[in-house]
Structure formats: structure tokens, C-alpha cells
């Protein structure tokens, strides 16, 4: 069962008890509606009857104590990494400063065991500032004295993304180099092509996310900037957000003041984080969507002037969605609207409620198909998802199962690099997830149709290329072993060697060995998990 199906079935169960119409008749009437506003109004009528399913957030010391006890069990079993997560959960849920101080103190002990000395010192100070018990202070002071003598440089969990020089900056596309341009035709719609020959490894664009959210299962990433942080601080009111420092916490206030107490109601599995991204995008763009025309076409010259207007023009695929799917997404958008209306001050002022309803549904539909995964790489070179973001320029790239462009995450910024040598006039492609190297044709087509509503006709799909087994050459195995600990200096040294080989070899679309090793090197420069 999908997350959308879950809320759909819950709504259906409520409907069966409280509605005079048979559900098939209701669904038929819903399917006949033509506008987003009509769909929202039709469904929202029933939301006035289901407030009991929405629970509003509340910090409790009892929950914080339980999390701390679980952390102590992990700690005494020498499982310091899981202990750390439990102590962070205790910090998130603590209501009183006394319980908060104990949680900070316990987390500092786990941080020490994980050799995170700077983070340990910071948590010790936080524990003391919140009134750490006098009888426990000697251990805390001794811990601080030990950490203070450790010579530790501040950790950087990703390299700064490359900067585009003024001489190379695209005058029409804010985040791109002048080696690409946006064109439009009947076959491909708006898409990106090269304006000159582009070398493998060359940067095409550097774009920050307009809005982003963390995955549900991470407690070591800032909910504002998504930076890796092992000692985050909580929101003062809710139990759902964490920040790497006070600056990010203050920056997030502009939108978090509205989502703060309602995120808990959206934390169940049926509101996956792509949908939470839709809500956050609407909140971040509070002053931008009020007069935004989502139906008009836009020229390339307008592209760089307003990123939200670009995002609002992404395809919603409304006409391709089943009635069940469209109803499911409308239910989620109604849930957002209901909570904003009844449990926040978001609608105070000059908010047009009908416009808000439309924008919420549009963004839910957009984020379900257009959200881009934000990843990090672990020391064993495995890639893991830490969140999703919405990007205005990256989304203009069409999909290929053998892309000639790859995206690398530096925080919430995506660096687009050429994965092949790209000729002048050639279209630039990204992968929307499926790749011929690790997924067969049927699997790729099913994923793309389900999420993006198209049948892929790229060369690997037309020719049914076989998947690629793991590299077995000595060169590949030796290079991967050398990069195994995701060492920045080793990656920089290897990168020059690999780029030279790539230029001499001129790798074709199916020559994956060199390109795979280049991908590993460039990923090491981006987001990296430490423990």
C-alpha cells in the first residue's frame, strides 16, 4: 500500500460512516470536476467532520525521559550511534529546562565516545546553561577538560560548491554557465542544450534548492540547510524540527512559525516528505504566489527573474492521473489547508483562501513528480537519501536512462557536471532515478510512468541495453579501494588522472567504468556522512 492509498482509505472509511452518497458515486462526481479549486472545495466539505484524526504537537517531559532511558540502554551496550539519536529525540521532546539539561549532558557523553569533541563541548555548555544538576556537574566538567585538550579542526562535511565566474555566467539563467541554453519545441517541450562543446566533468550549473525538507528518518541534519550536524538544537515549541545552529533556527522562523505545531499531524507515513516539501514551498513563497499566474507561458528571458513562478509552471499531469490518485493528492492538500486555517495564523491578513487552496493542490501535484532527491555518500561509497528539494532550472532537463549530465549535492545545492563529452547543439539529459546500469527496461518504464507519466524512448530503452555488472577490472577495483574512506585529497589526486584518461579515451555512453569512478570522486566532494 502506498502512502497516498493509506490516507485515501482512511478518508474512505470516514466517508462510509458520514456521507449519504455511495463512494463510487462520490468518486464519479469528483472525477467530473475541471478545476483545482472545485476539487478542493468538493473534498474540503468533509474535512470539517474529521478533526479528530489530526493531532497537534506538544512537548512532554515524560516522552523525553523515555527517549533518554532508551539512549542509556544503547550507551551501556556501547552502541553510541543509536544512543546519540535517542538523546537527540529526548532534546526534541523535553518541555522543562531541567529535563533538557540532562538530555544535553547525556548526548555530550555519546559525542565524546564518537570522538566528536567540538560537538561534545557545545552540548556541555548547553547543559550547564540550562541548569545541569550540581551533583552531576563533576563528570561534565571532567568531560569538558578532556575535550578542551584535543586538537580538532572544525569538520567540513562537504566541499564548497564550485563558483561560476562572471565571464562564464549565463546572462539569462541565474544558476547556469553560458555553455547551455533553454530551448522549446513540440517534441521535447522546454529543455536544455549545449551552446558549445562541453568536456566530461565540466560544470554546467550550480543551483541551490528553492525549498527542501529532510527525510523522516534523519536526526543528524539541519531542517533548514540540511547540513550534517551531530548535535542539533530543537525548535522551542515543536518536536519535529532540528537546526545546526541558532542562525538557521532564526532563518527558518519566517515559514516555520506557521508549520510548527502542525508538522506533528503530518508526521504519519501517508504524508511522505515530497508532500511536506509542497507545504514548505507554499510557506516559503508566501508573498510570491498570491498574484502568480500559473496558466501563462513564460519565455527564457523571464526565467531568472522569479524562481517560484518557474516552479509553479511545472507540469502537474492532472489529466493523466487516475481519479483515485487525484483524489488522494487533493485529500492531502485539503489536510494542509485545514491545519493552516484552523491551527495557525497563516490566513491572517490579506491571504485569498481560494488562491491558497489552488496553490496547495498544485504544489502537492508538482512535488510528487518534480521533487529532486538530495543525497550524501558514506565512507564505504554508498549513496543515501537525506531529503528532497525543489529546483527551478534542474527540472528543465529531460530524462535519459544513460544521462550525459550528473547532479552532485553540496548541502542543498546541486552541482551539474557533464557525464559525457557533450557536443554543441546536443540536448543535456539528467536521470530522474532509473538508470540502465542497475535497472532493467521493465522496471525503469514502470517507475517513470508511475511518477512522471511518460514512456522513456532514450537509446538504452529503445535498444534494451543490458544492465551493467559491477566493475571487475583491476584498475577499477584498485581505484575504488583507494577512494574507500572518501578522502578528499585522494579524490582530488585521482580526479586528475581519471579526467586525463577520459579525455584520451573519449568514453562512449556505454563505457561506464571511467564515468563510475569519476562519479565517486565528485560525490566525495559533496555531502559525506561520517558515522
mmCIF file of C-alpha atoms in Angstrom, residues 59-71 86-96 99-100 102-103:
data_model
loop_
_atom_site.group_PDB
_atom_site.id
_atom_site.type_symbol
_atom_site.label_atom_id
_atom_site.label_comp_id
_atom_site.label_asym_id
_atom_site.label_seq_id
_atom_site.Cartn_x
_atom_site.Cartn_y
_atom_site.Cartn_z
ATOM 1 C CA UNK A 59 6.420 18.650 24.174
ATOM 2 C CA UNK A 60 6.302 16.421 27.275
ATOM 3 C CA UNK A 61 8.981 15.601 29.809
ATOM 4 C CA UNK A 62 7.614 12.062 30.083
ATOM 5 C CA UNK A 63 8.412 11.391 26.419
ATOM 6 C CA UNK A 64 11.851 12.991 26.816
ATOM 7 C CA UNK A 65 12.651 10.782 29.806
ATOM 8 C CA UNK A 66 11.647 7.648 27.877
ATOM 9 C CA UNK A 67 13.919 8.597 24.993
ATOM 10 C CA UNK A 68 16.761 9.250 27.417
ATOM 11 C CA UNK A 69 16.262 5.850 29.073
ATOM 12 C CA UNK A 70 16.414 4.126 25.685
ATOM 13 C CA UNK A 71 19.562 6.068 24.925
ATOM 14 C CA UNK A 86 17.785 8.714 21.359
ATOM 15 C CA UNK A 87 19.342 11.601 23.275
ATOM 16 C CA UNK A 88 18.531 13.935 20.377
ATOM 17 C CA UNK A 89 14.918 12.717 20.498
ATOM 18 C CA UNK A 90 14.938 13.497 24.214
ATOM 19 C CA UNK A 91 16.197 17.018 23.461
ATOM 20 C CA UNK A 92 13.445 17.490 20.861
ATOM 21 C CA UNK A 93 10.633 16.456 23.210
ATOM 22 C CA UNK A 94 11.817 17.933 26.542
ATOM 23 C CA UNK A 95 9.459 20.532 27.959
ATOM 24 C CA UNK A 96 11.343 21.722 31.066
ATOM 25 C CA UNK A 99 14.985 17.569 31.545
ATOM 26 C CA UNK A 100 16.554 19.356 28.569
ATOM 27 C CA UNK A 102 20.000 16.138 31.325
ATOM 28 C CA UNK A 103 19.459 15.247 27.675
#
